[in-house]
Amino acid sequence: MAVLLHDRPEAAGQKQREALRLPRTSAVVALFAFSSRMDRDSMRLFARTQGDEVRAAAIASTGQEVLELLHGGLRPQVLVLDALLTKPSVTQVLQEISTMQPDPEPAVLVLVPVPEETAARKALGLFAQYRIMLRPYGMKNLFDEIYRMGTTDDEHRLYHLRRCCEDVLDDFGAQSTLNGYRYAERMLLYALYAERPQKIGDLQQYVASEENIEIGTVTSALNRMSAGMSKRGAEPYRGLCLRCGRPENGVLSNGQLFEGLLKELRRRLEPTV
């Protein structure tokens, strides 16, 4: 689906701007439990960067701590347990939770080390009724799974699309610390959720209204981001310059850049959108 690249939003689009909204999302509350101090420290550090999607309510070191937190009223949406948990074991913790019948009952993800195929089969049988992730795992994959387990289909779809937007922006050389990066991500999401093609001016206005800023601030931030991408010289950005009739080391206009980003995003998402 193409984007109509006009520089200024039209008054006729005001009603649509008011109607177009992205799904509301909230952070998934998770309780983690690891027997290894290294695992706990790593999880604590990574969780600080994921607060918008996954919030670590607590990180326990023993099965007893998990049970005390639950008996004390903590109600995580997702419970992430190390299969090597002790005092008591993870199987005993799960049995006790089943007896407690917490309301709401948390989704359970068990992290299982697999040194050999035989151990894998045993682990799968032992925790068959729960979600299992095998070690070694990537932190990003772990948090993606936690978010999937704790949200609705609509929330998870938005989360997945946001991750895809970030991947495209990163590949084109956008600097994630710039405001323009966040604005471009939101514009891409609005374009994906819209029922018909959107003018770039309208997309910028959506973001400006959302951030309570002037549309010129959004435009300037995108200009700076594009200039920075040109300096970084990532291959996808250079290739887009050539396809738009600009020098390989040129700077794309906001319209050219956004159209190229959206086209690449749609290509990667096919046939999901």
Tab-separated table of C-alpha atoms in Angstrom:
chain	number	residue	atom	x	y	z
A	1	MET	CA	0.000	0.000	0.000
A	2	ALA	CA	1.552	3.282	-1.086
A	3	VAL	CA	1.774	6.469	0.940
A	4	LEU	CA	0.602	9.682	-0.717
A	5	LEU	CA	3.502	12.055	-0.291
A	6	HIS	CA	2.071	15.540	0.179
A	7	ASP	CA	3.892	18.025	2.336
A	8	ARG	CA	0.873	19.494	4.121
A	9	PRO	CA	-2.153	17.806	5.727
A	10	GLU	CA	-5.522	18.863	4.370
A	11	ALA	CA	-8.430	19.989	6.504
A	12	ALA	CA	-10.491	17.133	5.096
A	13	GLY	CA	-8.146	14.709	6.824
A	14	GLN	CA	-8.818	16.146	10.275
A	15	LYS	CA	-11.729	13.801	11.024
A	16	GLN	CA	-9.650	10.779	10.002
A	17	ARG	CA	-6.736	11.962	12.164
A	18	GLU	CA	-9.047	12.100	15.133
A	19	ALA	CA	-10.369	8.598	14.426
A	20	LEU	CA	-7.054	6.838	13.728
A	21	ARG	CA	-5.634	5.340	16.896
A	22	LEU	CA	-3.131	2.643	17.681
A	23	PRO	CA	-4.159	-0.118	20.137
A	24	ARG	CA	-3.535	0.762	23.760
A	25	THR	CA	-0.811	-1.326	25.370
A	26	SER	CA	0.525	-1.749	28.871
A	27	ALA	CA	3.606	-3.410	30.299
A	28	VAL	CA	3.422	-7.106	31.152
A	29	VAL	CA	4.225	-7.701	34.814
A	30	ALA	CA	6.586	-10.646	35.280
A	31	LEU	CA	8.102	-12.433	38.279
A	32	PHE	CA	11.506	-13.999	37.595
A	33	ALA	CA	13.293	-16.671	39.616
A	34	PHE	CA	16.870	-17.849	39.011
A	35	SER	CA	19.210	-19.905	41.154
A	36	SER	CA	22.283	-18.321	39.525
A	37	ARG	CA	23.337	-14.862	40.684
A	38	MET	CA	24.729	-14.152	37.214
A	39	ASP	CA	21.330	-14.885	35.686
A	40	ARG	CA	19.609	-12.636	38.223
A	41	ASP	CA	22.025	-9.765	37.612
A	42	SER	CA	21.744	-10.114	33.827
A	43	MET	CA	17.968	-10.198	34.010
A	44	ARG	CA	17.870	-7.153	36.261
A	45	LEU	CA	20.049	-5.131	33.887
A	46	PHE	CA	18.145	-6.125	30.749
A	47	ALA	CA	14.747	-5.581	32.370
A	48	ARG	CA	15.626	-1.919	32.951
A	49	THR	CA	15.667	-1.369	29.180
A	50	GLN	CA	12.337	-3.137	28.617
A	51	GLY	CA	10.082	-1.317	31.072
A	52	ASP	CA	7.596	-0.201	28.426
A	53	GLU	CA	6.837	-3.801	27.449
A	54	VAL	CA	7.899	-6.066	30.337
A	55	ARG	CA	8.194	-4.924	33.947
A	56	ALA	CA	10.083	-7.100	36.407
A	57	ALA	CA	7.983	-7.021	39.576
A	58	ALA	CA	10.650	-9.064	41.403
A	59	ILE	CA	13.621	-11.323	40.740
A	60	ALA	CA	13.760	-14.162	43.245
A	61	SER	CA	16.670	-16.470	44.047
A	62	THR	CA	14.797	-19.437	45.559
A	63	GLY	CA	11.490	-21.212	45.182
A	64	GLN	CA	10.574	-20.102	48.700
A	65	GLU	CA	10.926	-16.450	47.739
A	66	VAL	CA	8.579	-17.013	44.801
A	67	LEU	CA	5.939	-18.579	47.046
A	68	GLU	CA	6.281	-15.855	49.683
A	69	LEU	CA	5.774	-13.151	47.060
A	70	LEU	CA	2.680	-14.882	45.697
A	71	HIS	CA	1.252	-15.530	49.164
A	72	GLY	CA	1.937	-11.858	49.902
A	73	GLY	CA	-0.395	-10.787	47.107
A	74	LEU	CA	1.907	-10.299	44.119
A	75	ARG	CA	0.006	-11.228	40.972
A	76	PRO	CA	2.326	-11.303	37.957
A	77	GLN	CA	0.877	-11.966	34.536
A	78	VAL	CA	3.851	-14.182	33.663
A	79	LEU	CA	5.992	-16.318	35.976
A	80	VAL	CA	9.479	-17.073	34.589
A	81	LEU	CA	11.176	-19.938	36.433
A	82	ASP	CA	14.638	-21.415	36.119
A	83	ALA	CA	14.283	-25.209	35.899
A	84	LEU	CA	17.290	-25.483	38.270
A	85	LEU	CA	15.529	-23.497	40.989
A	86	THR	CA	15.979	-24.872	44.528
A	87	LYS	CA	14.593	-24.487	48.049
A	88	PRO	CA	12.107	-25.831	46.976
A	89	SER	CA	12.474	-27.162	43.443
A	90	VAL	CA	10.631	-25.698	40.490
A	91	THR	CA	8.278	-28.704	40.367
A	92	GLN	CA	7.371	-28.180	44.025
A	93	VAL	CA	6.830	-24.470	43.408
A	94	LEU	CA	4.475	-25.230	40.538
A	95	GLN	CA	2.563	-27.764	42.643
A	96	GLU	CA	2.145	-25.201	45.435
A	97	ILE	CA	0.955	-22.545	42.983
A	98	SER	CA	-1.602	-25.003	41.628
A	99	THR	CA	-2.844	-25.541	45.191
A	100	MET	CA	-2.993	-21.782	45.847
A	101	GLN	CA	-5.198	-21.183	42.779
A	102	PRO	CA	-4.160	-17.502	42.459
A	103	ASP	CA	-6.622	-15.226	40.707
A	104	PRO	CA	-5.690	-14.387	38.046
A	105	GLU	CA	-3.461	-17.396	37.460
A	106	PRO	CA	-0.125	-16.433	35.900
A	107	ALA	CA	1.154	-17.897	32.662
A	108	VAL	CA	4.273	-19.971	33.370
A	109	LEU	CA	7.473	-20.054	31.354
A	110	VAL	CA	10.129	-22.574	32.426
A	111	LEU	CA	13.736	-22.060	31.277
A	112	VAL	CA	15.340	-25.457	30.765
A	113	PRO	CA	19.058	-26.164	30.229
A	114	VAL	CA	19.606	-28.880	27.645
A	115	PRO	CA	23.052	-30.466	27.684
A	116	GLU	CA	21.908	-33.399	25.599
A	117	GLU	CA	18.946	-34.703	23.643
A	118	THR	CA	17.923	-37.177	26.369
A	119	ALA	CA	17.691	-34.374	28.907
A	120	ALA	CA	15.598	-32.362	26.461
A	121	ARG	CA	13.022	-35.129	26.158
A	122	LYS	CA	12.877	-35.503	29.946
A	123	ALA	CA	12.410	-31.770	30.469
A	124	LEU	CA	9.681	-31.567	27.855
A	125	GLY	CA	7.840	-34.376	29.589
A	126	LEU	CA	8.293	-32.929	33.083
A	127	PHE	CA	6.956	-29.477	32.186
A	128	ALA	CA	4.655	-30.486	29.337
A	129	GLN	CA	1.722	-28.414	30.587
A	130	TYR	CA	3.800	-25.216	30.737
A	131	ARG	CA	5.533	-23.049	28.181
A	132	ILE	CA	9.206	-24.074	27.838
A	133	MET	CA	12.210	-22.175	26.507
A	134	LEU	CA	15.468	-24.049	26.078
A	135	ARG	CA	18.841	-22.646	27.024
A	136	PRO	CA	20.814	-20.968	25.686
A	137	TYR	CA	18.356	-18.243	24.746
A	138	GLY	CA	18.711	-14.617	23.680
A	139	MET	CA	17.367	-11.984	26.058
A	140	LYS	CA	15.386	-10.330	23.278
A	141	ASN	CA	13.739	-13.640	22.371
A	142	LEU	CA	12.949	-14.283	26.024
A	143	PHE	CA	11.275	-10.907	26.530
A	144	ASP	CA	9.410	-11.238	23.240
A	145	GLU	CA	7.951	-14.521	24.491
A	146	ILE	CA	7.071	-13.055	27.901
A	147	TYR	CA	5.216	-10.209	26.223
A	148	ARG	CA	3.386	-12.605	23.909
A	149	MET	CA	2.265	-14.723	26.869
A	150	GLY	CA	0.975	-11.767	28.871
A	151	THR	CA	-0.945	-9.781	26.254
A	152	THR	CA	-3.901	-9.939	23.910
A	153	ASP	CA	-3.514	-10.707	20.218
A	154	ASP	CA	-3.941	-7.006	19.323
A	155	GLU	CA	-1.299	-5.921	21.815
A	156	HIS	CA	1.133	-8.566	20.639
A	157	ARG	CA	0.583	-7.631	16.994
A	158	LEU	CA	1.480	-4.009	17.760
A	159	TYR	CA	4.534	-5.179	19.700
A	160	HIS	CA	5.630	-7.343	16.757
A	161	LEU	CA	5.098	-4.512	14.268
A	162	ARG	CA	7.053	-2.108	16.465
A	163	ARG	CA	9.972	-4.524	16.550
A	164	CYS	CA	9.829	-4.826	12.758
A	165	CYS	CA	9.838	-1.031	12.429
A	166	GLU	CA	12.910	-0.850	14.649
A	167	ASP	CA	14.683	-3.500	12.591
A	168	VAL	CA	14.071	-1.574	9.358
A	169	LEU	CA	15.165	1.750	10.861
A	170	ASP	CA	18.302	0.134	12.282
A	171	ASP	CA	19.178	-1.505	8.962
A	172	PHE	CA	18.859	1.838	7.172
A	173	GLY	CA	21.259	3.388	9.680
A	174	ALA	CA	18.875	5.431	11.843
A	175	GLN	CA	20.223	6.412	15.254
A	176	SER	CA	17.825	5.139	17.910
A	177	THR	CA	18.681	7.904	20.407
A	178	LEU	CA	17.284	10.642	18.132
A	179	ASN	CA	13.703	11.884	18.474
A	180	GLY	CA	13.297	11.415	14.738
A	181	TYR	CA	13.722	7.662	15.201
A	182	ARG	CA	10.752	7.515	17.563
A	183	TYR	CA	8.659	9.784	15.350
A	184	ALA	CA	9.426	7.683	12.250
A	185	GLU	CA	8.492	4.499	14.108
A	186	ARG	CA	5.123	5.934	15.117
A	187	MET	CA	4.467	7.191	11.573
A	188	LEU	CA	5.192	3.736	10.178
A	189	LEU	CA	2.815	2.151	12.668
A	190	TYR	CA	0.048	4.619	11.848
A	191	ALA	CA	0.544	3.895	8.135
A	192	LEU	CA	0.278	0.131	8.758
A	193	TYR	CA	-2.903	0.448	10.828
A	194	ALA	CA	-4.630	2.931	8.502
A	195	GLU	CA	-7.380	1.548	6.271
A	196	ARG	CA	-6.222	3.662	3.311
A	197	PRO	CA	-3.036	5.429	2.174
A	198	GLN	CA	-1.967	8.351	4.332
A	199	LYS	CA	-0.374	11.650	3.356
A	200	ILE	CA	3.007	12.110	5.002
A	201	GLY	CA	1.821	15.434	6.402
A	202	ASP	CA	-1.075	13.691	8.126
A	203	LEU	CA	1.247	11.046	9.566
A	204	GLN	CA	3.496	13.772	10.926
A	205	GLN	CA	0.438	15.484	12.396
A	206	TYR	CA	-0.633	12.284	14.160
A	207	VAL	CA	2.746	12.141	15.875
A	208	ALA	CA	2.779	15.862	16.662
A	209	SER	CA	-0.649	15.605	18.289
A	210	GLU	CA	0.407	12.501	20.206
A	211	GLU	CA	3.565	14.238	21.500
A	212	ASN	CA	1.823	17.618	21.989
A	213	ILE	CA	4.396	19.385	19.792
A	214	GLU	CA	4.358	21.418	16.579
A	215	ILE	CA	4.422	19.512	13.300
A	216	GLY	CA	7.546	21.482	12.358
A	217	THR	CA	9.360	19.859	15.274
A	218	VAL	CA	8.582	16.424	13.829
A	219	THR	CA	9.693	17.493	10.346
A	220	SER	CA	12.983	18.915	11.631
A	221	ALA	CA	13.705	15.801	13.685
A	222	LEU	CA	13.152	13.588	10.641
A	223	ASN	CA	15.434	15.833	8.559
A	224	ARG	CA	18.209	15.469	11.144
A	225	MET	CA	17.729	11.728	11.281
A	226	SER	CA	17.968	11.436	7.493
A	227	ALA	CA	21.138	13.545	7.434
A	228	GLY	CA	22.669	11.287	10.072
A	229	MET	CA	21.702	8.186	8.109
A	230	SER	CA	23.445	9.636	5.062
A	231	LYS	CA	26.639	10.097	7.061
A	232	ARG	CA	26.457	6.548	8.383
A	233	GLY	CA	26.125	5.280	4.833
A	234	ALA	CA	24.254	2.036	5.444
A	235	GLU	CA	23.775	0.073	2.216
A	236	PRO	CA	19.928	0.192	2.251
A	237	TYR	CA	20.019	3.997	2.609
A	238	ARG	CA	22.576	4.404	-0.175
A	239	GLY	CA	20.557	2.108	-2.420
A	240	LEU	CA	17.393	4.090	-1.762
A	241	CYS	CA	19.248	7.296	-2.676
A	242	LEU	CA	20.156	5.828	-6.054
A	243	ARG	CA	16.601	4.596	-6.690
A	244	CYS	CA	15.312	8.100	-5.912
A	245	GLY	CA	17.751	9.662	-8.401
A	246	ARG	CA	20.046	11.100	-5.758
A	247	PRO	CA	23.803	10.612	-5.337
A	248	GLU	CA	24.742	7.508	-3.364
A	249	ASN	CA	26.016	9.733	-0.543
A	250	GLY	CA	23.089	12.155	-0.812
A	251	VAL	CA	20.421	13.016	1.740
A	252	LEU	CA	16.866	11.844	1.142
A	253	SER	CA	13.868	14.072	1.697
A	254	ASN	CA	11.504	13.011	4.450
A	255	GLY	CA	9.002	11.834	1.845
A	256	GLN	CA	11.527	9.740	-0.072
A	257	LEU	CA	12.911	8.212	3.111
A	258	PHE	CA	9.528	7.391	4.595
A	259	GLU	CA	8.195	5.863	1.390
A	260	GLY	CA	11.315	3.678	1.153
A	261	LEU	CA	11.084	2.618	4.803
A	262	LEU	CA	7.404	1.732	4.516
A	263	LYS	CA	7.937	-0.216	1.300
A	264	GLU	CA	10.715	-2.266	2.906
A	265	LEU	CA	8.644	-2.811	6.039
A	266	ARG	CA	5.692	-4.098	4.046
A	267	ARG	CA	7.969	-6.387	2.065
A	268	ARG	CA	9.282	-7.977	5.264
A	269	LEU	CA	5.820	-8.322	6.756
A	270	GLU	CA	4.230	-10.053	3.765
A	271	PRO	CA	1.886	-11.876	3.949
A	272	THR	CA	1.103	-10.842	7.545
A	273	VAL	CA	-0.252	-7.391	6.626
